[in-house]
Amino acid sequence: MGQFTTAVIICGTVLVVILAADSGDRRITAARIAGPAVAAVAVIGACVRSFPTAGNDPSLHLAAIGVGGICGLVAASPLSAHRDRAGDIRSTGGIGHVAVWVVLSGLQILFAYGCEHWYGARMTRFTADYQLSGSEVLVSALAVMSLSMVVARTAVVVSRLRAVRAATGPTADGTEGGTDSSETWVDR
């Protein structure tokens, strides 16, 4: 599988899962918090064949983690959270949230396309000059970056949940949120 195809699968899946989980006014549940990370790990595990560690490959992976974390924080920043009348804590992801995720995912896919079709010779020279393992390390760095974006988004959702919980206190019936006992670790 080529770099572009892998990028489309990974970034496309992450985008769809994030938008399905966070778009609109949605109750914050354990599945909403953990679901996108689990999906990202699954698709990366299915698409990425190796994580090269020779030369400067670990440095590139660390840089990808950092850039992905920053992008994930930026992408999740438009999410707001509130407690509804029923006492459930909900987040709202509007058009700004969708636009940021679409742009960031599109840029990752565009970069992978460019590596294969526009500036392949330059990327080959770049990987040789900086002692990288070639296209395999670029694919794995892109995957790590996507996963880091999802983890950062998860941290933002959890922090929004905790902030609303701290600001509003318990609901009228004395609980800390919804009444679904299967999600008590999130709601308490």
mmCIF file of C-alpha atoms in Angstrom:
data_model
loop_
_atom_site.group_PDB
_atom_site.id
_atom_site.type_symbol
_atom_site.label_atom_id
_atom_site.label_comp_id
_atom_site.label_asym_id
_atom_site.label_seq_id
_atom_site.Cartn_x
_atom_site.Cartn_y
_atom_site.Cartn_z
ATOM 1 C CA MET A 1 0.000 0.000 0.000
ATOM 2 C CA GLY A 2 1.432 3.392 -0.978
ATOM 3 C CA GLN A 3 1.975 6.389 1.222
ATOM 4 C CA PHE A 4 -0.972 8.287 -0.253
ATOM 5 C CA THR A 5 -3.370 5.354 0.105
ATOM 6 C CA THR A 6 -2.275 4.797 3.696
ATOM 7 C CA ALA A 7 -2.720 8.503 4.462
ATOM 8 C CA VAL A 8 -6.206 8.535 2.974
ATOM 9 C CA ILE A 9 -7.244 5.480 4.997
ATOM 10 C CA ILE A 10 -5.750 6.676 8.297
ATOM 11 C CA CYS A 11 -6.661 10.362 8.065
ATOM 12 C CA GLY A 12 -10.048 9.664 6.510
ATOM 13 C CA THR A 13 -10.979 7.164 9.203
ATOM 14 C CA VAL A 14 -9.795 9.441 11.996
ATOM 15 C CA LEU A 15 -11.722 12.361 10.477
ATOM 16 C CA VAL A 16 -14.950 10.387 10.117
ATOM 17 C CA VAL A 17 -14.729 8.962 13.643
ATOM 18 C CA ILE A 18 -13.946 12.351 15.214
ATOM 19 C CA LEU A 19 -16.710 14.132 13.351
ATOM 20 C CA ALA A 20 -19.198 11.383 14.193
ATOM 21 C CA ALA A 21 -18.237 11.591 17.860
ATOM 22 C CA ASP A 22 -18.000 15.359 18.290
ATOM 23 C CA SER A 23 -20.216 17.146 15.751
ATOM 24 C CA GLY A 24 -23.356 18.729 17.080
ATOM 25 C CA ASP A 25 -24.596 18.732 20.656
ATOM 26 C CA ARG A 26 -23.571 15.337 22.082
ATOM 27 C CA ARG A 27 -23.549 13.820 25.545
ATOM 28 C CA ILE A 28 -20.046 13.120 26.831
ATOM 29 C CA THR A 29 -19.823 9.381 27.474
ATOM 30 C CA ALA A 30 -17.046 6.857 27.887
ATOM 31 C CA ALA A 31 -17.576 5.717 24.297
ATOM 32 C CA ARG A 32 -17.272 9.287 23.018
ATOM 33 C CA ILE A 33 -14.105 9.799 24.995
ATOM 34 C CA ALA A 34 -12.325 6.532 24.168
ATOM 35 C CA GLY A 35 -13.961 5.526 20.870
ATOM 36 C CA PRO A 36 -11.921 7.690 18.492
ATOM 37 C CA ALA A 37 -8.626 6.642 20.110
ATOM 38 C CA VAL A 38 -9.547 2.960 19.849
ATOM 39 C CA ALA A 39 -10.553 3.435 16.201
ATOM 40 C CA ALA A 40 -7.311 5.290 15.438
ATOM 41 C CA VAL A 41 -5.193 2.545 17.015
ATOM 42 C CA ALA A 42 -7.112 -0.118 15.066
ATOM 43 C CA VAL A 43 -6.768 1.576 11.672
ATOM 44 C CA ILE A 44 -3.101 2.398 12.263
ATOM 45 C CA GLY A 45 -2.446 -1.189 13.308
ATOM 46 C CA ALA A 46 -4.102 -2.407 10.120
ATOM 47 C CA CYS A 47 -2.330 0.033 7.776
ATOM 48 C CA VAL A 48 1.174 0.586 9.120
ATOM 49 C CA ARG A 49 3.486 -2.363 8.529
ATOM 50 C CA SER A 50 6.540 -1.133 10.457
ATOM 51 C CA PHE A 51 7.823 1.608 12.713
ATOM 52 C CA PRO A 52 11.411 2.155 11.579
ATOM 53 C CA THR A 53 13.853 3.043 14.350
ATOM 54 C CA ALA A 54 17.167 3.410 12.485
ATOM 55 C CA GLY A 55 19.085 6.664 12.214
ATOM 56 C CA ASN A 56 16.955 9.703 12.984
ATOM 57 C CA ASP A 57 13.623 7.878 12.693
ATOM 58 C CA PRO A 58 12.805 8.187 16.427
ATOM 59 C CA SER A 59 13.406 11.942 16.232
ATOM 60 C CA LEU A 60 10.942 12.228 13.361
ATOM 61 C CA HIS A 61 8.393 10.197 15.324
ATOM 62 C CA LEU A 62 8.826 12.467 18.359
ATOM 63 C CA ALA A 63 8.394 15.532 16.159
ATOM 64 C CA ALA A 64 5.247 13.982 14.676
ATOM 65 C CA ILE A 65 3.894 13.343 18.181
ATOM 66 C CA GLY A 66 4.523 16.981 19.115
ATOM 67 C CA VAL A 67 3.002 18.411 15.940
ATOM 68 C CA GLY A 68 0.041 16.028 16.223
ATOM 69 C CA GLY A 69 -0.535 17.026 19.831
ATOM 70 C CA ILE A 70 -0.546 20.709 18.947
ATOM 71 C CA CYS A 71 -2.837 20.118 15.958
ATOM 72 C CA GLY A 72 -5.189 18.032 18.113
ATOM 73 C CA LEU A 73 -5.390 20.781 20.734
ATOM 74 C CA VAL A 74 -6.103 23.368 18.042
ATOM 75 C CA ALA A 75 -8.679 21.121 16.369
ATOM 76 C CA ALA A 76 -10.510 20.391 19.619
ATOM 77 C CA SER A 77 -10.405 23.960 20.915
ATOM 78 C CA PRO A 78 -13.735 24.954 19.290
ATOM 79 C CA LEU A 79 -15.517 22.265 21.366
ATOM 80 C CA SER A 80 -17.558 23.761 24.173
ATOM 81 C CA ALA A 81 -19.247 21.898 27.015
ATOM 82 C CA HIS A 82 -22.287 22.507 29.200
ATOM 83 C CA ARG A 83 -24.733 20.698 31.452
ATOM 84 C CA ASP A 84 -28.204 20.233 29.957
ATOM 85 C CA ARG A 85 -31.538 20.376 31.804
ATOM 86 C CA ALA A 86 -31.446 16.632 32.467
ATOM 87 C CA GLY A 87 -28.065 17.029 34.179
ATOM 88 C CA ASP A 88 -26.002 15.384 31.447
ATOM 89 C CA ILE A 89 -22.749 17.017 30.438
ATOM 90 C CA ARG A 90 -22.674 17.635 26.711
ATOM 91 C CA SER A 91 -20.191 19.067 24.256
ATOM 92 C CA THR A 92 -20.981 21.087 21.188
ATOM 93 C CA GLY A 93 -18.884 20.883 18.045
ATOM 94 C CA GLY A 94 -19.985 23.342 15.410
ATOM 95 C CA ILE A 95 -18.854 24.292 11.948
ATOM 96 C CA GLY A 96 -15.550 25.676 13.252
ATOM 97 C CA HIS A 97 -14.704 22.334 14.820
ATOM 98 C CA VAL A 98 -15.552 20.494 11.605
ATOM 99 C CA ALA A 99 -13.597 22.962 9.472
ATOM 100 C CA VAL A 100 -10.415 22.673 11.544
ATOM 101 C CA TRP A 101 -10.474 18.846 11.472
ATOM 102 C CA VAL A 102 -11.177 18.787 7.728
ATOM 103 C CA VAL A 103 -8.354 21.229 6.977
ATOM 104 C CA LEU A 104 -5.808 19.401 9.167
ATOM 105 C CA SER A 105 -6.731 15.983 7.767
ATOM 106 C CA GLY A 106 -6.708 17.368 4.242
ATOM 107 C CA LEU A 107 -3.226 18.817 4.738
ATOM 108 C CA GLN A 108 -1.913 15.440 5.906
ATOM 109 C CA ILE A 109 -3.400 13.716 2.866
ATOM 110 C CA LEU A 110 -2.105 16.459 0.558
ATOM 111 C CA PHE A 111 1.401 16.063 2.005
ATOM 112 C CA ALA A 112 1.309 12.298 1.386
ATOM 113 C CA TYR A 113 0.044 12.873 -2.165
ATOM 114 C CA GLY A 114 2.837 15.357 -2.779
ATOM 115 C CA CYS A 115 5.434 12.913 -1.472
ATOM 116 C CA GLU A 116 4.350 10.396 -4.104
ATOM 117 C CA HIS A 117 3.492 12.675 -7.033
ATOM 118 C CA TRP A 118 4.976 16.160 -6.781
ATOM 119 C CA TYR A 119 8.207 16.115 -4.831
ATOM 120 C CA GLY A 120 9.150 12.461 -4.512
ATOM 121 C CA ALA A 121 12.777 13.034 -5.513
ATOM 122 C CA ARG A 122 13.147 15.797 -2.932
ATOM 123 C CA MET A 123 11.675 13.596 -0.207
ATOM 124 C CA THR A 124 14.056 10.791 -1.169
ATOM 125 C CA ARG A 125 16.967 13.206 -0.891
ATOM 126 C CA PHE A 126 15.584 14.613 2.372
ATOM 127 C CA THR A 127 15.310 11.166 3.950
ATOM 128 C CA ALA A 128 18.847 10.310 2.826
ATOM 129 C CA ASP A 129 20.315 13.637 4.010
ATOM 130 C CA TYR A 130 18.702 13.321 7.447
ATOM 131 C CA GLN A 131 19.385 9.600 7.829
ATOM 132 C CA LEU A 132 15.743 8.517 7.734
ATOM 133 C CA SER A 133 14.519 5.114 6.573
ATOM 134 C CA GLY A 134 12.636 6.395 3.534
ATOM 135 C CA SER A 135 8.919 6.382 2.850
ATOM 136 C CA GLU A 136 8.217 3.821 5.595
ATOM 137 C CA VAL A 137 9.221 6.305 8.286
ATOM 138 C CA LEU A 138 7.080 9.009 6.672
ATOM 139 C CA VAL A 139 4.052 6.723 6.740
ATOM 140 C CA SER A 140 4.638 5.751 10.377
ATOM 141 C CA ALA A 141 5.261 9.394 11.361
ATOM 142 C CA LEU A 142 1.983 10.397 9.719
ATOM 143 C CA ALA A 143 0.214 7.619 11.632
ATOM 144 C CA VAL A 144 1.784 8.665 14.937
ATOM 145 C CA MET A 145 0.807 12.265 14.229
ATOM 146 C CA SER A 146 -2.825 11.250 13.620
ATOM 147 C CA LEU A 147 -2.914 9.215 16.819
ATOM 148 C CA SER A 148 -1.386 12.101 18.752
ATOM 149 C CA MET A 149 -4.095 14.415 17.403
ATOM 150 C CA VAL A 150 -6.780 12.037 18.651
ATOM 151 C CA VAL A 151 -5.150 11.702 22.082
ATOM 152 C CA ALA A 152 -4.951 15.507 22.401
ATOM 153 C CA ARG A 153 -8.624 15.763 21.419
ATOM 154 C CA THR A 154 -9.446 13.179 24.085
ATOM 155 C CA ALA A 155 -7.607 15.249 26.685
ATOM 156 C CA VAL A 156 -9.603 18.331 25.676
ATOM 157 C CA VAL A 157 -12.931 16.492 25.954
ATOM 158 C CA VAL A 158 -12.003 15.136 29.405
ATOM 159 C CA SER A 159 -10.877 18.583 30.564
ATOM 160 C CA ARG A 160 -14.141 20.138 29.329
ATOM 161 C CA LEU A 161 -16.077 17.425 31.193
ATOM 162 C CA ARG A 162 -14.187 18.093 34.424
ATOM 163 C CA ALA A 163 -14.519 21.862 34.082
ATOM 164 C CA VAL A 164 -18.293 21.682 33.692
ATOM 165 C CA ARG A 165 -18.552 19.200 36.537
ATOM 166 C CA ALA A 166 -16.493 21.468 38.806
ATOM 167 C CA ALA A 167 -18.402 24.605 37.811
ATOM 168 C CA THR A 168 -21.933 23.242 38.073
ATOM 169 C CA GLY A 169 -21.648 20.710 40.885
ATOM 170 C CA PRO A 170 -24.133 17.888 41.366
ATOM 171 C CA THR A 171 -27.516 17.764 39.658
ATOM 172 C CA ALA A 172 -30.844 18.185 41.421
ATOM 173 C CA ASP A 173 -31.030 14.463 42.258
ATOM 174 C CA GLY A 174 -27.577 14.565 43.888
ATOM 175 C CA THR A 175 -25.664 12.792 41.109
ATOM 176 C CA GLU A 176 -22.810 14.232 39.104
ATOM 177 C CA GLY A 177 -24.439 13.852 35.722
ATOM 178 C CA GLY A 178 -26.492 11.347 33.795
ATOM 179 C CA THR A 179 -28.186 8.339 35.278
ATOM 180 C CA ASP A 180 -26.618 5.619 33.121
ATOM 181 C CA SER A 181 -24.740 3.441 35.617
ATOM 182 C CA SER A 182 -22.567 1.940 32.868
ATOM 183 C CA GLU A 183 -20.814 5.263 32.506
ATOM 184 C CA THR A 184 -20.301 6.197 36.133
ATOM 185 C CA TRP A 185 -16.544 6.618 35.749
ATOM 186 C CA VAL A 186 -17.220 9.448 33.311
ATOM 187 C CA ASP A 187 -20.121 11.046 35.127
ATOM 188 C CA ARG A 188 -18.649 11.002 38.636
#
